[in-house]
Amino acid sequence: MSTDAQRQVVMTANAKAIRVSLIIGGLLAQLAVQPLVGTPVWVSASVLLSAAGIFSARLPLHGDATALERRLGGGRQFVAIALVVAFGLGAFYSFYTDGPRAETLALLLLGAQLAHTVAMRTLREAALGCGVTIAMLAVAAVFASDAALAVLLVGGFACTGGAATLIRRATLIESATAAALERPGAAVWRALMPFGAAIVVGAIGFTLLAHSAPLHPHHRGGAGGIAGNAGHGTTPRTVQGYFASRALDLRTRGDLPTTPILSTDSAAPAYWQGAIYDSFDGMTWKMPLPNPSGVWNTADDGTQAPPNTGSPGTERNDDVDILADTESTVVFAPGVVTSYRGPGRVFSDVDGSPRVAGASIGQYEVTSVVAAPSADQLRAASGADTDDPKWTALPASIAPRVTELARDLTSSSQTRYDKVRAIENYLKTHEKYDLHSPQPQAGDDAVDDFVFVSHRGFCEQFATAAVVMLRGVGVPARLVTGFAFGDTTSEPGRRIFRGSDAHAWVQVYYPGIGWVDSDPTGTAVATSPGSSARQQVSAFVTHMWHSLLTWGGALVVLAIVFLVVFVALWRRRRIRTAPDPRDAAGPVLRAYLALDKALADTGRAREAGETLAEFARRLGGLVATSSEVAVAMHCLERECYARSSRRPSDAETAAAVEVFERLRTAAGSHAVVLVRSGHV
């Protein structure tokens, strides 16, 4: 096979390996940024990247595009431009609608990645593809962290490192000699070795970073393990926990019963407020204390009127039937209560939430003011703001990256309403609704766990995260519980709220308007534990990590380190041994092999197991000095094993060849050439 034919074989195999490496690494990077862009965009991008990879698999890669390739590449460039425009418009829309900046950046990188894959023709363009993949992995590492990301980062960097090595090898092959191409498959095979090295290095690095939040070194969910389902080491959710208790613990999990609790007119609003929570300690919400002076006066007609009348909004009257005992004294209403007609005496918390004392609530009539301001009204809200610091207070346990994320999301928001919408949209599009989500451990920050680790929760987690993030940017906010939506089909003319309709949401204070409802859970996508491939990978990695920590993760790390050291020493020993004559021979190696053959003909060849250094100490005599022989042997080792930048120069090569030629010419004289056991 001619030199050009050999070079073509190697370049073709190298080009395929480069493209495959970039496609696999690109798919892993896309999966890494999936939480930032959403499943539909991720699926579309993955299909497009796979199609582009299949289409371009057989296309060559050269140092520079030929004239023919430039003419044929016009159609591919048109497709690439279309992809850039499409994803660029998506990124612009995300930016214009105050979407997360991470989403905008991820969309731009996806467009660049797809366009690059379609239009890639040269080795320089392939190197650019490595940079795009690394950028996507870096964005995912910052904004989309979970346990599955560990696998994606290791695999993505391994593929990118392998592709970069193959690109470098292809550059050398284009200018290689016929001798260097004697074994065409060897170049590709050696270039694949960085894959294994990158995986080992990535595993060690990830192990050393074991303190990172996605793989916190303890079991999540108590005895329940990864999932933390109710009934397996967690506290189950109850309807009483929403209203009867003065504390709302974010560690509760599980389904609520479908028992009917409250019935009202079907035309009533979908949200019925019950209790207000004002203080948060990182894991539990607390209700305000009762107001000793908050007993409402009883009018002659039996109507009990609170002192908080005059709230802006639309006043309405509702008849309420309590269908089951929830042990709650809360007066449920669709807005701010202005009057109550029913059993017992009414008092209020310090924040004005009405409660009944002295009787069981069965039926009552309630008058309330329901505020429903428009978006324009909320954006234009002005006037005196609340001066109570508790509505913006945060516990010291809140992780700094939670408030940093909130500041990033709201950095371009001009009004309070825009800040609320930015945080709402982020939570709705980045977190999953799951009643059996992983449970944070005691002492952990529940919001940090939800937003950066598990990405799964239900209304309490969504509402808590929204309140904390809003308070983190100075917006007064509080958490409320009640019932939402209900059933309007089972009983004509009635809206039935069941235990499973118990809900938590957010209220935000607007100057001149008051407290306005905001629900970050409203359109969140429901999911079951481990329903997505990424969640399954995340749960598996977390489980394996915990198992390693339990059964001796330190021993595994030591074993990996020992393996790396052993391989390094083995390779060093191999370099010190004689070269394999089957390898492609350079001028110094050919001269050495000629000397070895001449010595073998006289019975004086290198002995089995004798290294080049040991053999060099026996050569010399009057024909060549020991230093000349040592320099020639060192030149031989560099020619065979050194990197291209450390290969011997032409002058060093000529000097080494001349020394070996002198020794070969004098090989027939034992006294002159060989020294054994100190005797000439």
XYZ file of C-alpha atoms in Angstrom:
680
model
C 0.000 0.000 0.000
C 1.380 3.406 -0.940
C 2.028 6.157 1.537
C -0.890 8.245 0.244
C -3.238 5.267 0.446
C -2.106 4.509 3.989
C -2.585 8.116 4.966
C -6.086 8.113 3.476
C -7.056 4.977 5.419
C -5.912 6.465 8.705
C -7.491 9.879 8.024
C -10.841 8.279 7.167
C -10.850 6.208 10.353
C -9.719 9.234 12.348
C -12.465 11.466 10.919
C -15.151 8.938 11.830
C -13.766 8.602 15.348
C -13.696 12.404 15.772
C -17.285 12.813 14.608
C -18.552 9.931 16.755
C -16.750 11.314 19.811
C -18.214 14.773 19.290
C -21.730 13.403 18.736
C -21.657 11.248 21.885
C -20.163 14.074 23.932
C -22.710 16.490 22.475
C -25.650 14.242 23.372
C -24.348 13.940 26.934
C -23.969 17.727 27.123
C -27.536 18.169 25.853
C -28.838 15.823 28.538
C -26.829 17.802 31.093
C -28.580 21.084 30.180
C -32.021 19.457 29.830
C -33.309 20.922 33.144
C -32.478 24.398 31.832
C -34.303 24.204 28.479
C -37.105 21.733 29.194
C -37.880 18.304 27.791
C -39.467 19.331 24.423
C -36.481 21.471 23.420
C -34.040 18.804 24.619
C -35.771 16.044 22.632
C -35.825 18.195 19.489
C -32.140 19.114 19.841
C -31.138 15.487 20.463
C -32.994 14.283 17.368
C -31.429 17.015 15.235
C -27.929 16.300 16.545
C -28.300 12.555 15.946
C -29.575 13.152 12.413
C -26.722 15.537 11.669
C -24.233 13.012 13.027
C -25.596 10.205 10.861
C -25.604 12.440 7.782
C -22.006 13.599 8.259
C -20.497 10.331 9.529
C -18.723 9.548 6.239
C -17.592 13.075 5.432
C -13.826 13.646 5.648
C -12.030 16.121 7.877
C -8.942 17.897 6.546
C -6.670 20.629 7.719
C -8.432 22.946 5.279
C -11.566 22.571 3.159
C -10.950 21.775 -0.499
C -12.528 23.807 -3.266
C -14.983 20.965 -3.994
C -16.009 20.733 -0.332
C -16.558 24.489 -0.224
C -18.896 24.263 -3.231
C -20.797 21.276 -1.812
C -20.998 22.796 1.665
C -23.373 25.598 0.679
C -26.494 23.575 1.516
C -25.097 22.479 4.857
C -24.228 26.068 5.722
C -27.778 27.166 4.876
C -29.155 24.547 7.302
C -26.628 25.656 9.934
C -27.723 29.289 9.598
C -31.374 28.257 9.922
C -30.599 26.376 13.144
C -28.710 29.336 14.577
C -31.621 31.656 13.763
C -34.221 29.284 15.247
C -32.446 28.754 18.554
C -31.364 32.394 18.626
C -35.003 33.460 18.436
C -35.808 31.050 21.262
C -33.024 32.556 23.351
C -34.248 36.079 22.563
C -37.799 35.138 23.585
C -36.502 33.670 26.840
C -34.539 36.854 27.526
C -37.389 39.173 26.535
C -39.910 37.369 28.785
C -37.521 37.526 31.758
C -36.768 33.835 31.558
C -33.784 32.415 33.457
C -30.462 33.597 32.049
C -29.216 30.021 32.208
C -31.997 29.025 29.797
C -31.020 31.796 27.391
C -27.374 30.744 27.450
C -28.227 27.050 27.041
C -30.418 27.788 23.997
C -27.620 29.771 22.339
C -25.159 26.941 22.947
C -27.597 24.366 21.562
C -27.986 26.398 18.380
C -24.222 26.758 18.025
C -23.696 23.040 18.636
C -26.238 21.926 16.021
C -25.051 24.434 13.419
C -21.436 23.418 14.003
C -22.204 19.699 13.595
C -23.982 20.280 10.294
C -21.313 22.571 8.797
C -18.118 20.971 10.212
C -15.571 20.278 7.445
C -12.087 20.877 8.874
C -10.033 19.833 11.876
C -10.041 23.409 13.130
C -13.849 23.439 13.087
C -13.853 20.096 14.915
C -11.697 21.631 17.636
C -14.287 24.400 17.969
C -16.894 21.681 18.569
C -14.910 20.487 21.592
C -15.113 24.003 23.023
C -18.886 24.192 22.534
C -19.381 20.848 24.315
C -17.190 21.918 27.234
C -19.122 25.208 27.503
C -22.437 23.318 27.681
C -21.096 21.006 30.377
C -19.817 24.000 32.348
C -23.222 25.727 32.172
C -24.903 22.522 33.356
C -22.429 22.170 36.222
C -23.310 25.660 37.446
C -27.086 25.754 36.921
C -28.383 22.161 36.620
C -26.624 20.288 39.371
C -27.869 16.874 40.514
C -26.437 13.397 40.987
C -26.940 12.426 37.337
C -24.684 15.318 36.337
C -21.660 13.401 37.662
C -22.086 10.680 35.026
C -22.780 13.224 32.290
C -19.723 15.337 33.127
C -17.344 12.375 33.259
C -18.674 10.939 30.005
C -18.849 14.311 28.262
C -15.314 15.346 29.179
C -14.017 11.883 28.256
C -15.534 12.102 24.781
C -14.310 15.666 24.339
C -10.809 14.745 25.469
C -10.754 11.789 23.105
C -11.943 13.960 20.214
C -9.275 16.583 20.942
C -6.583 13.892 20.945
C -7.870 12.472 17.661
C -7.844 15.949 16.118
C -4.232 16.402 17.159
C -3.357 12.979 15.789
C -5.054 13.779 12.478
C -2.963 16.927 12.153
C 0.214 14.871 12.584
C -0.965 12.172 10.190
C -1.424 14.676 7.382
C 2.316 15.375 7.454
C 3.475 11.897 8.483
C 6.093 9.814 6.689
C 5.528 6.383 5.187
C 7.288 4.753 8.146
C 4.891 6.377 10.625
C 1.941 4.986 8.636
C 3.134 1.379 8.556
C 0.373 0.408 11.023
C -2.669 2.578 10.155
C -4.888 1.349 13.014
C -2.300 2.104 15.681
C -2.819 5.883 15.441
C -6.554 5.627 16.110
C -6.114 3.005 18.828
C -3.547 5.074 20.734
C -5.715 8.164 20.371
C -8.614 6.365 22.106
C -6.575 5.893 25.280
C -7.477 9.381 26.658
C -11.078 8.144 27.027
C -10.043 5.768 29.780
C -7.693 8.298 31.336
C -10.403 10.980 31.404
C -12.850 8.600 33.074
C -10.311 7.685 35.774
C -9.382 11.327 36.390
C -13.032 12.367 36.446
C -13.931 9.614 38.919
C -11.101 10.607 41.250
C -12.009 14.293 41.007
C -15.657 13.596 41.679
C -14.707 11.446 44.676
C -12.570 14.241 46.088
C -15.574 16.576 45.782
C -17.816 14.314 47.834
C -19.018 17.229 49.928
C -21.017 18.659 47.029
C -24.724 19.015 47.653
C -26.052 16.575 45.013
C -24.358 13.659 46.796
C -24.575 14.656 50.414
C -22.857 11.870 52.442
C -25.892 10.537 54.238
C -29.059 8.735 53.258
C -31.907 10.969 52.186
C -35.361 10.274 53.507
C -34.329 8.431 56.678
C -35.057 4.726 56.516
C -36.850 5.288 53.268
C -33.556 5.659 51.405
C -33.510 7.595 48.174
C -37.160 8.138 47.471
C -38.117 9.074 50.999
C -41.717 7.977 50.512
C -44.214 8.366 53.289
C -44.394 5.291 55.414
C -40.679 4.579 55.011
C -39.029 6.714 57.654
C -40.857 9.983 56.879
C -43.784 11.781 58.479
C -46.962 11.340 56.387
C -48.935 14.368 55.229
C -52.296 15.054 56.857
C -55.030 17.603 56.306
C -54.730 18.593 59.970
C -51.085 19.444 59.369
C -52.143 22.272 57.055
C -54.569 24.019 59.406
C -54.818 22.509 62.912
C -51.107 22.609 63.701
C -49.287 25.897 64.121
C -46.243 24.506 62.283
C -45.851 23.238 58.700
C -42.957 20.769 58.414
C -41.439 20.434 54.922
C -40.269 16.892 55.672
C -43.769 15.411 55.406
C -44.481 13.294 52.331
C -47.244 11.243 50.759
C -50.782 11.489 49.404
C -53.677 13.176 51.185
C -57.057 11.434 51.611
C -59.893 12.192 49.201
C -62.380 12.720 52.044
C -64.749 15.670 51.402
C -63.878 18.516 53.785
C -65.655 21.670 52.675
C -68.563 22.460 50.348
C -69.608 25.784 48.847
C -71.253 27.173 45.728
C -69.715 25.996 42.456
C -69.403 29.601 41.273
C -67.137 30.435 44.213
C -63.446 31.202 43.520
C -61.049 28.271 43.198
C -58.685 29.397 45.992
C -59.924 29.414 49.614
C -57.495 30.801 52.133
C -57.141 29.285 55.591
C -53.961 29.913 57.586
C -51.062 32.348 57.224
C -47.443 31.401 58.029
C -44.951 34.173 58.592
C -41.647 32.765 59.967
C -39.390 30.085 58.468
C -36.390 28.361 60.062
C -35.064 26.524 57.004
C -37.271 23.442 57.449
C -40.503 24.463 59.226
C -43.023 27.279 58.835
C -44.647 28.789 61.938
C -48.026 30.542 62.289
C -48.205 33.890 64.059
C -49.352 33.890 67.669
C -52.967 34.712 68.650
C -53.747 38.375 69.164
C -55.041 38.888 72.748
C -56.910 42.009 71.702
C -58.182 40.568 68.451
C -61.648 39.385 69.582
C -64.280 40.678 67.186
C -67.262 42.532 68.575
C -70.641 40.834 68.164
C -73.308 42.945 66.505
C -77.002 42.833 67.510
C -77.840 40.716 64.459
C -75.229 38.085 65.376
C -72.787 39.119 62.656
C -69.244 39.362 63.913
C -67.198 41.955 62.054
C -63.372 42.105 62.135
C -61.459 45.362 62.214
C -59.851 44.825 58.769
C -62.725 46.043 56.615
C -62.109 48.368 53.713
C -59.694 46.091 51.822
C -59.633 46.764 48.054
C -61.416 44.240 45.865
C -64.832 42.748 45.204
C -67.015 41.814 48.166
C -68.918 38.515 48.040
C -70.992 36.312 50.363
C -70.567 32.550 50.575
C -72.344 29.737 52.416
C -69.929 27.098 53.691
C -70.609 23.540 54.894
C -67.877 21.788 56.861
C -68.252 18.099 55.933
C -65.519 16.554 58.117
C -63.749 17.439 61.323
C -60.244 18.667 60.559
C -59.582 19.787 64.150
C -59.182 23.229 62.644
C -60.579 26.513 63.963
C -59.732 28.375 60.746
C -62.456 30.341 58.967
C -61.996 29.458 55.302
C -62.827 32.201 52.792
C -61.868 33.156 49.218
C -60.509 36.527 50.346
C -60.049 38.882 53.279
C -62.860 38.116 55.754
C -65.042 41.125 56.598
C -67.808 39.315 58.491
C -68.640 35.877 59.852
C -72.058 34.477 60.817
C -71.939 31.102 62.536
C -71.235 29.260 65.787
C -68.641 30.385 68.334
C -66.779 33.591 68.885
C -64.224 34.807 66.386
C -60.744 36.040 67.212
C -57.776 36.718 64.976
C -54.060 36.049 64.818
C -51.717 39.000 64.873
C -51.842 38.956 61.066
C -55.666 39.053 60.950
C -56.444 35.393 60.164
C -59.920 34.705 61.652
C -60.419 31.710 63.960
C -63.419 30.391 65.884
C -63.405 29.607 69.600
C -66.019 27.996 71.837
C -67.857 25.856 69.286
C -67.367 23.319 66.487
C -67.747 24.787 63.026
C -70.437 23.055 60.997
C -72.036 25.663 58.771
C -71.359 29.360 58.466
C -71.787 32.365 56.220
C -68.744 34.433 55.362
C -68.347 37.774 53.663
C -64.954 38.468 52.123
C -63.236 40.847 49.763
C -61.534 39.127 46.857
C -58.772 41.137 45.223
C -58.098 40.395 41.561
C -55.913 43.233 40.228
C -54.658 43.062 36.664
C -51.009 42.717 35.681
C -50.919 46.392 34.683
C -52.320 47.429 38.049
C -49.735 45.343 39.875
C -46.900 46.750 37.772
C -48.125 50.275 38.538
C -48.663 49.636 42.270
C -47.456 52.531 44.380
C -47.894 53.967 47.820
C -46.821 53.040 51.310
C -45.092 49.668 51.565
C -45.350 47.356 54.549
C -42.865 48.311 57.240
C -42.896 44.986 59.105
C -39.397 43.443 58.652
C -40.646 39.895 59.245
C -42.060 39.729 55.710
C -38.532 39.914 54.263
C -36.736 38.039 57.068
C -34.717 34.918 56.222
C -32.998 32.425 58.524
C -29.209 32.293 58.586
C -29.333 28.688 57.345
C -30.480 29.694 53.844
C -27.740 28.737 51.368
C -26.189 31.779 49.635
C -26.697 30.269 46.189
C -30.490 30.397 46.705
C -30.505 34.182 47.068
C -27.855 34.494 44.344
C -30.162 32.631 41.969
C -33.042 34.919 42.938
C -30.932 38.011 42.226
C -29.895 36.594 38.873
C -33.482 35.795 37.891
C -34.749 39.256 38.813
C -31.766 41.357 37.739
C -33.599 42.767 34.723
C -37.052 43.038 36.351
C -38.289 46.615 36.586
C -41.255 46.119 38.943
C -42.230 43.924 41.893
C -44.715 42.090 39.703
C -42.007 41.272 37.161
C -39.796 39.866 39.920
C -42.620 37.646 41.119
C -43.275 36.376 37.596
C -39.581 35.691 36.920
C -39.248 33.519 40.015
C -42.598 31.824 39.391
C -41.670 30.947 35.809
C -38.329 29.537 36.885
C -39.862 27.231 39.483
C -42.632 26.089 37.144
C -40.215 25.202 34.355
C -37.253 23.837 36.324
C -38.773 21.846 39.171
C -41.036 18.788 39.058
C -44.222 18.167 41.016
C -43.852 14.959 43.023
C -45.739 14.013 46.203
C -43.047 11.432 47.024
C -40.026 13.622 46.432
C -36.742 13.004 48.297
C -36.811 14.233 51.866
C -34.134 16.633 53.153
C -32.251 15.553 56.237
C -32.676 17.346 59.558
C -30.364 20.348 59.607
C -30.329 20.736 55.820
C -31.749 23.766 54.051
C -35.008 22.570 52.495
C -35.052 25.250 49.778
C -31.479 24.578 48.660
C -32.265 20.855 48.585
C -35.345 21.445 46.427
C -33.897 23.992 43.989
C -30.384 22.586 43.515
C -30.448 18.906 44.507
C -33.677 16.941 44.115
C -35.616 19.347 41.821
C -38.755 17.541 42.974
C -41.439 18.579 45.429
C -45.076 19.625 45.837
C -46.929 22.774 46.798
C -45.119 23.357 50.114
C -41.704 23.145 48.433
C -42.720 25.358 45.495
C -44.342 27.998 47.713
C -41.506 27.970 50.250
C -38.881 28.384 47.542
C -40.830 31.283 46.033
C -41.241 33.068 49.387
C -37.573 32.619 50.298
C -36.335 33.790 46.897
C -38.682 36.787 46.907
C -37.616 37.788 50.398
C -34.023 37.340 49.256
C -34.513 40.215 46.772
C -36.439 42.388 49.242
C -40.023 41.556 48.180
C -42.445 41.110 51.153
C -43.964 37.642 50.848
C -45.647 35.017 53.021
C -46.926 31.455 52.755
C -50.628 30.628 53.087
C -52.493 27.328 53.199
C -56.052 26.522 52.224
C -57.924 24.631 49.535
C -57.593 25.021 45.786
C -59.710 24.097 42.750
C -61.956 21.408 44.244
C -64.523 19.207 42.499
C -67.465 20.808 40.674
C -68.751 17.648 38.986
C -69.747 15.205 41.720
C -72.564 17.360 43.152
C -74.485 19.767 40.890
C -74.109 23.398 41.868
C -71.506 22.735 44.539
C -67.703 22.953 44.729
C -66.412 20.166 46.952
C -62.975 20.568 48.479
C -61.447 17.252 49.515
C -58.452 16.522 51.687
C -56.344 16.071 48.548
C -57.221 19.670 47.567
C -55.305 21.099 50.546
C -52.798 23.485 49.073
C -50.044 25.981 49.890
C -49.278 29.090 47.866
C -47.757 32.568 48.142
C -49.070 36.019 48.918
C -47.048 39.085 47.888
C -47.581 42.569 49.269
C -48.130 45.363 46.702
C -48.112 48.996 47.885
C -51.594 50.501 47.741
C -53.183 47.131 46.933
C -52.278 44.752 49.760
C -51.622 41.024 49.781
C -52.137 39.322 46.397
C -52.136 35.586 45.691
C -49.349 34.021 43.614
C -49.092 30.301 42.917
C -45.748 28.953 41.619
C -47.124 25.381 41.624
C -50.040 26.065 39.273
C -48.610 24.704 36.007
C -45.717 22.646 37.344
C -45.369 19.320 35.546
C -46.362 16.377 37.696
C -44.059 13.387 37.806
C -43.671 10.119 39.616
C -40.454 9.121 41.384
C -37.762 8.277 38.847
C -40.139 8.705 35.899
C -37.525 10.340 33.662
C -34.268 8.808 32.520
C -32.280 11.557 34.191
C -34.093 11.087 37.504
C -33.456 7.343 37.343
C -29.753 7.942 36.696
C -29.669 10.520 39.501
C -31.299 8.134 41.976
C -28.996 5.265 40.936
C -25.829 7.365 41.265
C -26.936 8.699 44.623
C -27.720 5.188 45.849
C -24.373 3.824 44.635
C -22.561 6.766 46.214
C -24.174 6.132 49.558
C -23.331 2.428 49.239
C -19.698 3.263 48.567
C -19.585 5.512 51.613
C -21.166 2.771 53.706
C -19.002 -0.115 52.474
C -15.641 1.545 52.216
C -15.484 4.343 49.685
C -12.007 5.195 50.926
C -10.785 1.738 49.862
C -12.216 2.288 46.387
C -10.390 5.612 46.081
C -7.140 3.994 47.218
C -7.624 1.175 44.718
C -8.084 3.682 41.881
C -4.982 5.618 42.935
C -2.986 2.368 43.192
C -4.131 1.360 39.705
C -3.078 4.712 38.227
C 0.358 4.515 39.902
C 0.832 0.916 38.770
C 0.008 1.758 35.155
C 2.381 4.758 35.248
C 5.240 2.626 36.620
C 4.534 -0.151 34.135
C 4.661 2.264 31.226
C 7.903 3.761 32.534
C 9.440 0.282 32.788
C 8.281 -0.509 29.264
C 9.953 2.622 27.918
C 13.244 1.550 29.469
C 13.199 -1.839 27.699
C 14.393 -2.462 24.168
C 12.136 -1.396 21.290
C 9.988 -3.891 19.429
C 11.527 -4.439 15.978
C 8.023 -4.867 14.570
C 7.276 -1.165 15.177
C 7.862 1.377 12.406
C 11.629 2.013 12.300
C 13.338 5.395 12.208
C 16.987 5.844 11.128
C 18.411 5.395 14.654
C 16.320 2.274 15.263
C 17.383 0.796 11.922
C 21.046 1.381 12.786
C 20.558 -0.219 16.204
C 18.781 -3.266 14.710
C 21.643 -3.688 12.235
C 24.109 -3.666 15.157
C 21.973 -6.138 17.089
C 21.920 -8.516 14.108
C 25.696 -8.244 13.648
C 26.256 -9.059 17.329
C 23.785 -11.952 17.148
C 25.752 -13.486 14.266
C 28.821 -13.598 16.512
C 26.922 -14.796 19.607
C 27.254 -11.495 21.433
C 23.677 -10.068 21.099
C 21.710 -8.391 23.905
C 20.696 -10.924 26.508
C 17.036 -11.723 27.345
C 15.639 -9.297 29.931
C 18.585 -6.920 29.508
C 17.497 -3.280 29.259
C 18.986 -0.781 26.846
C 20.788 0.976 29.688
C 22.328 -2.299 30.874
C 23.267 -3.261 27.340
C 24.840 0.155 26.699
C 27.223 -0.318 29.628
C 28.734 -3.390 27.845
C 29.336 -1.589 24.545
C 32.294 0.615 23.660
C 35.963 -0.121 24.029
C 38.304 1.483 21.533
C 35.594 1.969 18.892
C 33.235 4.238 20.931
C 33.458 5.736 24.376
C 30.877 4.861 27.049
C 29.455 8.406 26.924
C 29.005 8.165 23.132
C 27.170 4.860 23.498
C 24.954 6.255 26.291
C 24.038 9.317 24.207
C 23.237 7.100 21.197
C 20.980 4.832 23.310
C 19.189 7.862 24.764
C 18.660 9.170 21.233
C 17.209 5.755 20.286
C 14.722 5.895 23.186
C 13.638 9.402 22.254
C 13.119 8.438 18.628
C 10.939 5.466 19.573
C 8.950 6.761 22.523
C 9.218 10.506 23.019
C 6.609 13.073 22.043
C 7.075 14.839 18.744
C 8.439 17.938 20.502
C 11.198 15.873 22.166
C 12.262 13.771 19.191
C 16.013 13.951 18.375
C 17.185 16.576 15.923
C 18.785 15.713 12.594
C 22.245 16.317 14.036
C 21.573 14.078 17.055
C 20.135 11.387 14.793
C 23.175 11.450 12.493
C 25.560 11.230 15.475
C 23.707 8.243 16.976
C 23.601 6.417 13.634
C 27.351 6.985 13.187
C 28.089 5.466 16.655
C 25.995 2.369 15.957
C 27.606 1.989 12.517
C 31.091 2.060 14.103
C 30.080 -0.600 16.594
C 28.485 -2.759 13.867
C 31.588 -2.547 11.677
C 33.755 -3.726 14.563
C 31.289 -6.370 15.762
C 33.625 -9.198 14.747
C 36.267 -8.122 17.255
C 35.213 -9.206 20.766
C 38.046 -7.393 22.523
C 37.235 -4.098 20.865
C 33.420 -4.072 21.026
C 32.193 -5.915 24.117
C 33.157 -5.660 27.742
C 31.838 -8.470 29.984
C 32.211 -8.685 33.724
C 34.899 -6.012 33.752
C 37.224 -7.844 31.290
C 38.118 -6.541 27.842
